[in-house]
PDB file of C-alpha atoms in Angstrom:
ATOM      1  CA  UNK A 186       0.000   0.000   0.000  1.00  0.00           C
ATOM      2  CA  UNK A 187       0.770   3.526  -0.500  1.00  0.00           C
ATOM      3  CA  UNK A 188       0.151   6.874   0.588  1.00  0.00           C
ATOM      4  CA  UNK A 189      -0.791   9.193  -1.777  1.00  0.00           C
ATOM      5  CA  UNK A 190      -1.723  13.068  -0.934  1.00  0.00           C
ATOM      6  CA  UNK A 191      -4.708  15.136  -2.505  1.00  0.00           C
ATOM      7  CA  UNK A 192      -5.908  19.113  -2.549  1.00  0.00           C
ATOM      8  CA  UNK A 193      -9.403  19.759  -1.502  1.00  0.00           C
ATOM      9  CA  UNK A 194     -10.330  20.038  -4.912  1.00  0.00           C
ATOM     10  CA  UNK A 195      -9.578  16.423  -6.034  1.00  0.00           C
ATOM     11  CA  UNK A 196     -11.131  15.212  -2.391  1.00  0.00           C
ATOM     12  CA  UNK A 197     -13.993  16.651  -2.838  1.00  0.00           C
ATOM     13  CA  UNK A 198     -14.117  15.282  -6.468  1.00  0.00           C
ATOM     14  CA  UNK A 199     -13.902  11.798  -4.739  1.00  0.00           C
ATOM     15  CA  UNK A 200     -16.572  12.493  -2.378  1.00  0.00           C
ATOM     16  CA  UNK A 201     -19.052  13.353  -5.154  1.00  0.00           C
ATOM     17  CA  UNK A 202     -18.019  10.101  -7.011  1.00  0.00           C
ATOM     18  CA  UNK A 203     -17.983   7.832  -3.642  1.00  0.00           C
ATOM     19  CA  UNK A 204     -20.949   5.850  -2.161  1.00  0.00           C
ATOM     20  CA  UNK A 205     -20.812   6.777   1.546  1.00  0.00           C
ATOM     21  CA  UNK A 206     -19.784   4.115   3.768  1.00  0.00           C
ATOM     22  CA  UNK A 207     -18.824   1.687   0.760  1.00  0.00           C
ATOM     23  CA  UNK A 208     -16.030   3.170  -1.186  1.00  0.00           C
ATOM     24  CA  UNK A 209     -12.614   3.914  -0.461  1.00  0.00           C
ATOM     25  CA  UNK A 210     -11.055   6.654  -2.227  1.00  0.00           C
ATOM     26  CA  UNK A 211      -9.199   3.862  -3.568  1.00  0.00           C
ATOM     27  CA  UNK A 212     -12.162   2.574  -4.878  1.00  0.00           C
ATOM     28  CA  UNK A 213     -13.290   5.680  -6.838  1.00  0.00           C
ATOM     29  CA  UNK A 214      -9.897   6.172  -8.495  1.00  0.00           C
ATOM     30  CA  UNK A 215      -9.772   2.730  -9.589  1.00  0.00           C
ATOM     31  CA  UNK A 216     -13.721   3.186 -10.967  1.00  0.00           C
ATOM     32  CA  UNK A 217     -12.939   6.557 -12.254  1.00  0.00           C
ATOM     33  CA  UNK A 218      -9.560   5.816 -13.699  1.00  0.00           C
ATOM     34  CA  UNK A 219      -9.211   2.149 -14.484  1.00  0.00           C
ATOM     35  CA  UNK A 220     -12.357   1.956 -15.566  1.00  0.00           C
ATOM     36  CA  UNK A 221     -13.283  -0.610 -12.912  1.00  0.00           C
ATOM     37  CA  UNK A 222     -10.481  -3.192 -13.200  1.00  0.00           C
ATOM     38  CA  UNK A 223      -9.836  -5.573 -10.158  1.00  0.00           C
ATOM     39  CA  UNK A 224      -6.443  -5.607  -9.110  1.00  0.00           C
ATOM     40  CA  UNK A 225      -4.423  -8.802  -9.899  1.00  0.00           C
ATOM     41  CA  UNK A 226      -4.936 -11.867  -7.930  1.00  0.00           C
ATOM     42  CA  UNK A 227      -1.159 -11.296  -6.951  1.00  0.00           C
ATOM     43  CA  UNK A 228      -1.628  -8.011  -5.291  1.00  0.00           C
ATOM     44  CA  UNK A 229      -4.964  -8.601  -3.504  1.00  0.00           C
ATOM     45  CA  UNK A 230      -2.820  -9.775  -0.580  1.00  0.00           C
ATOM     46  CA  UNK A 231      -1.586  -6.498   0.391  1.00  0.00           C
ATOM     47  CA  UNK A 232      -4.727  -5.483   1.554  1.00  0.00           C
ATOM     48  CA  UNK A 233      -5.169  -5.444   5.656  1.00  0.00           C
ATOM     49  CA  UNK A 234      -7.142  -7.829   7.666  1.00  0.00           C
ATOM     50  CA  UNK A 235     -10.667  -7.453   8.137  1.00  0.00           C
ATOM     51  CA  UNK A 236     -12.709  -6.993  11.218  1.00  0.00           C
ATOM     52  CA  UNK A 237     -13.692 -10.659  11.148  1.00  0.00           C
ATOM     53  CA  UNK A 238     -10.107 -11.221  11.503  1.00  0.00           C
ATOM     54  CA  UNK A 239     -10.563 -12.103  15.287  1.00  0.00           C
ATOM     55  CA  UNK A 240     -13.419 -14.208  15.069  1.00  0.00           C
ATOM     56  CA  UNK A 241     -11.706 -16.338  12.365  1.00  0.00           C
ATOM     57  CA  UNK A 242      -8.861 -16.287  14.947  1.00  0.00           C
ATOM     58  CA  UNK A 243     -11.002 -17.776  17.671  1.00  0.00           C
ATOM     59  CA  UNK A 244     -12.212 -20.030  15.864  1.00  0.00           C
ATOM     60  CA  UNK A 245     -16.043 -18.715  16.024  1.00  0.00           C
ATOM     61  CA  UNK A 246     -15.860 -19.042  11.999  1.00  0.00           C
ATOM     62  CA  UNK A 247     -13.618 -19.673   9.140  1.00  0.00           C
ATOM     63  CA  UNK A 248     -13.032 -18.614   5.386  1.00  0.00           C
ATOM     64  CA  UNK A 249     -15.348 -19.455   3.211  1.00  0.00           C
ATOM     65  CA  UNK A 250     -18.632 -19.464   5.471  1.00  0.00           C
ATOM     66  CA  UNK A 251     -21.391 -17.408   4.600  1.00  0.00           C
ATOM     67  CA  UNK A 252     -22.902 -14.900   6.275  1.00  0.00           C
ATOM     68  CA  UNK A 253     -27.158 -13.714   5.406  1.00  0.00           C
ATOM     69  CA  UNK A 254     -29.032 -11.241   5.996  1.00  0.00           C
ATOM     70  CA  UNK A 255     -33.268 -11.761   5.135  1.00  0.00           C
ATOM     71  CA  UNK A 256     -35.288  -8.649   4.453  1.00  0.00           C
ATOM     72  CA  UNK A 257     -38.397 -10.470   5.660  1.00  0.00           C
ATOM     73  CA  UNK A 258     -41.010  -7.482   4.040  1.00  0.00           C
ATOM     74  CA  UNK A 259     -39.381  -7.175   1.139  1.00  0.00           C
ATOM     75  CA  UNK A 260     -38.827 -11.083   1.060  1.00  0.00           C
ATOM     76  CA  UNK A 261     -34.932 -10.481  -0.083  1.00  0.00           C
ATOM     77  CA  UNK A 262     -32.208 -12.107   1.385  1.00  0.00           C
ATOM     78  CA  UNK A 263     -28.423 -11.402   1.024  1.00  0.00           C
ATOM     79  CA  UNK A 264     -25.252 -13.967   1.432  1.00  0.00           C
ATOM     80  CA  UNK A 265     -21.786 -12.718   1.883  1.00  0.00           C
ATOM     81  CA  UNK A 266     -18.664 -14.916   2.311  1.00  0.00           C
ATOM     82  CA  UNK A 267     -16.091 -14.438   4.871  1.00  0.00           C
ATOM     83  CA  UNK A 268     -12.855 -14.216   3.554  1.00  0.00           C
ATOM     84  CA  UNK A 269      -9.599 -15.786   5.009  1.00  0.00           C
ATOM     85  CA  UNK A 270      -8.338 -12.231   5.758  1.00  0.00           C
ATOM     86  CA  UNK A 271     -11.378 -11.786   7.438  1.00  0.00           C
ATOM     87  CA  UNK A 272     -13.511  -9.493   5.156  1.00  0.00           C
ATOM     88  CA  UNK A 273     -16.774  -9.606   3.929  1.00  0.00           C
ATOM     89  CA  UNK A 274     -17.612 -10.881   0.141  1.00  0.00           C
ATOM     90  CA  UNK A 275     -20.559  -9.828  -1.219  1.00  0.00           C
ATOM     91  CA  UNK A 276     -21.818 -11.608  -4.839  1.00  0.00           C
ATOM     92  CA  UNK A 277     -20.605  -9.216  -7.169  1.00  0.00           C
ATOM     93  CA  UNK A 278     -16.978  -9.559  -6.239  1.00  0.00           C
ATOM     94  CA  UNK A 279     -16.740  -6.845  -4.047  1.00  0.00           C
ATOM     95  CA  UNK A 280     -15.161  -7.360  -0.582  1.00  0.00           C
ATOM     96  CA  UNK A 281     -15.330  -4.735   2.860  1.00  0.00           C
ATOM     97  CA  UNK A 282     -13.158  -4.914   5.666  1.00  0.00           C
ATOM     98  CA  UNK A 283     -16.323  -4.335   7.706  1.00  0.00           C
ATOM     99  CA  UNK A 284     -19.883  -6.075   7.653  1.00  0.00           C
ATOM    100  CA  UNK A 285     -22.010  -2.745   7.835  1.00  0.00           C
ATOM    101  CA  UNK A 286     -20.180  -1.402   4.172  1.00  0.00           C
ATOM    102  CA  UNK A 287     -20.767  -4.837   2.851  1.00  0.00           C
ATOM    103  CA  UNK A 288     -25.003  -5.415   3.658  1.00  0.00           C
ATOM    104  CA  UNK A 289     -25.236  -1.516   2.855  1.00  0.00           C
ATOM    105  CA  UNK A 290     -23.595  -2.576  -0.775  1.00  0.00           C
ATOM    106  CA  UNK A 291     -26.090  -5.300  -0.781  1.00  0.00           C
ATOM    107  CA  UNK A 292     -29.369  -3.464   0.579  1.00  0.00           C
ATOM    108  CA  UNK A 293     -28.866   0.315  -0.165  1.00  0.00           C
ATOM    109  CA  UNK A 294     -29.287   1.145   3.171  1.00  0.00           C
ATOM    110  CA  UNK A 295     -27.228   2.277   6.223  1.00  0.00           C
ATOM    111  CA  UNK A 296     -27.759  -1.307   8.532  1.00  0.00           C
ATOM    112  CA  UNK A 297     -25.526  -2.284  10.916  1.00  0.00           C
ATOM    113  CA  UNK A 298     -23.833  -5.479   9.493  1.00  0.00           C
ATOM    114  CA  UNK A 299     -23.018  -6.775  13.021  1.00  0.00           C
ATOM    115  CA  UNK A 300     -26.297  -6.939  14.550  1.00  0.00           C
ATOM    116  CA  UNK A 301     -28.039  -7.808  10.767  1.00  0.00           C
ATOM    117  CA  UNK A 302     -25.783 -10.462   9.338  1.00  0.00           C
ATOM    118  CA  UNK A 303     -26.510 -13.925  10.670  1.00  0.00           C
ATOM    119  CA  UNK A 304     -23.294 -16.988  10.943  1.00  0.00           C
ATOM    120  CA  UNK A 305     -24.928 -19.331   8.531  1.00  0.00           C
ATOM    121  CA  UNK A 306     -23.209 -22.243   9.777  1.00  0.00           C
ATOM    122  CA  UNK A 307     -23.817 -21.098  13.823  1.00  0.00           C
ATOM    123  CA  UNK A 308     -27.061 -19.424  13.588  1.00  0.00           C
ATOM    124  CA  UNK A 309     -25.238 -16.402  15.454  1.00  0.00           C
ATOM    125  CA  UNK A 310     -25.390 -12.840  14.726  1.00  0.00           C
ATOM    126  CA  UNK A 311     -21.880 -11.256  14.241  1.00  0.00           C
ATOM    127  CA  UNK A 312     -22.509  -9.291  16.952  1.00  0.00           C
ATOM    128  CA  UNK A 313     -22.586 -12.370  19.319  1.00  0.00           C
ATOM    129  CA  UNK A 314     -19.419 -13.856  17.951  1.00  0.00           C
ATOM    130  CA  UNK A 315     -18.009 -10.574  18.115  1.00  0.00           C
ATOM    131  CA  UNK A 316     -18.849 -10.044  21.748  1.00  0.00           C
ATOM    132  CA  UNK A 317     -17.456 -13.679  22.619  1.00  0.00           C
ATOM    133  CA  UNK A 318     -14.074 -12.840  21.150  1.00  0.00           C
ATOM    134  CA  UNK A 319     -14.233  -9.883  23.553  1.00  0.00           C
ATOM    135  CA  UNK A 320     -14.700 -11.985  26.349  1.00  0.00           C
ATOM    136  CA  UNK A 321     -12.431 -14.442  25.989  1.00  0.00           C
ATOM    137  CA  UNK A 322      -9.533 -11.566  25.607  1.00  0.00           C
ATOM    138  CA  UNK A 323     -10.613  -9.986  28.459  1.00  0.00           C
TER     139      UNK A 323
END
């Protein structure tokens, strides 16, 4: 990874072209400029862990399970796939270091990924998992 510094100008330019709380700036360069390309499979490595990192860690779930969410009025439901750097996978390719970017990608609305995604394979909320890892390190 590296740093990169921008004006106000550009910034705001990335703002206008961003979807709040799912793109990086990273993200709207490599829309804006790259016309969408993914990086190659060799560099996606770089990238840091995700927040799911620690529940992977303990062992609460691994890469590779999925993760729903079920809209029950609008009958819609929405997998995800945690990663082995623990981020969150959504259908179209696109991953999130966190679970609320990822079901906002998914829904279009702000939700809180933690308390709305359900462990497929446990039944748990990622909040639950989440809070075990916390009290195990405490």
């Amino acid at each position: 990874m590296r740093t990169i510094e921008v004006d106000d100008e550009v910034f705001a330019y990335l703002q206008r072209h961003s979807e709040p709380l799912v793109d990086t700036p990273n993200d709207v360069l490599r829309r804006e400029l790259l016309k969408g390309e993914k990086p190659p499979a060799d560099k996606t490595g770089g990238r840091k862990t995700g927040a799911l990192m620690s529940v992977i860690e303990a062992g609460l779930a691994a890469a590779g399970d999925k993760v729903r969410h079920h809209q029950s009025r609008l009958k819609r439901t929405h997998d995800a796939t945690i990663t082995a750097d623990g981020w969150i996978e959504i259908p179209d390719g696109r991953a999130f270091p966190q679970p609320s970017p990822a079901l906002k990608a998914q829904t279009g609305s702000d939700i809180n990924g933690w308390g709305q995604y359900t462990h497929v394979p446990s039944g748990r909320r990622l909040q639950e998992l989440r809070e075990e890892v916390a009290k195990r390190q405490a």
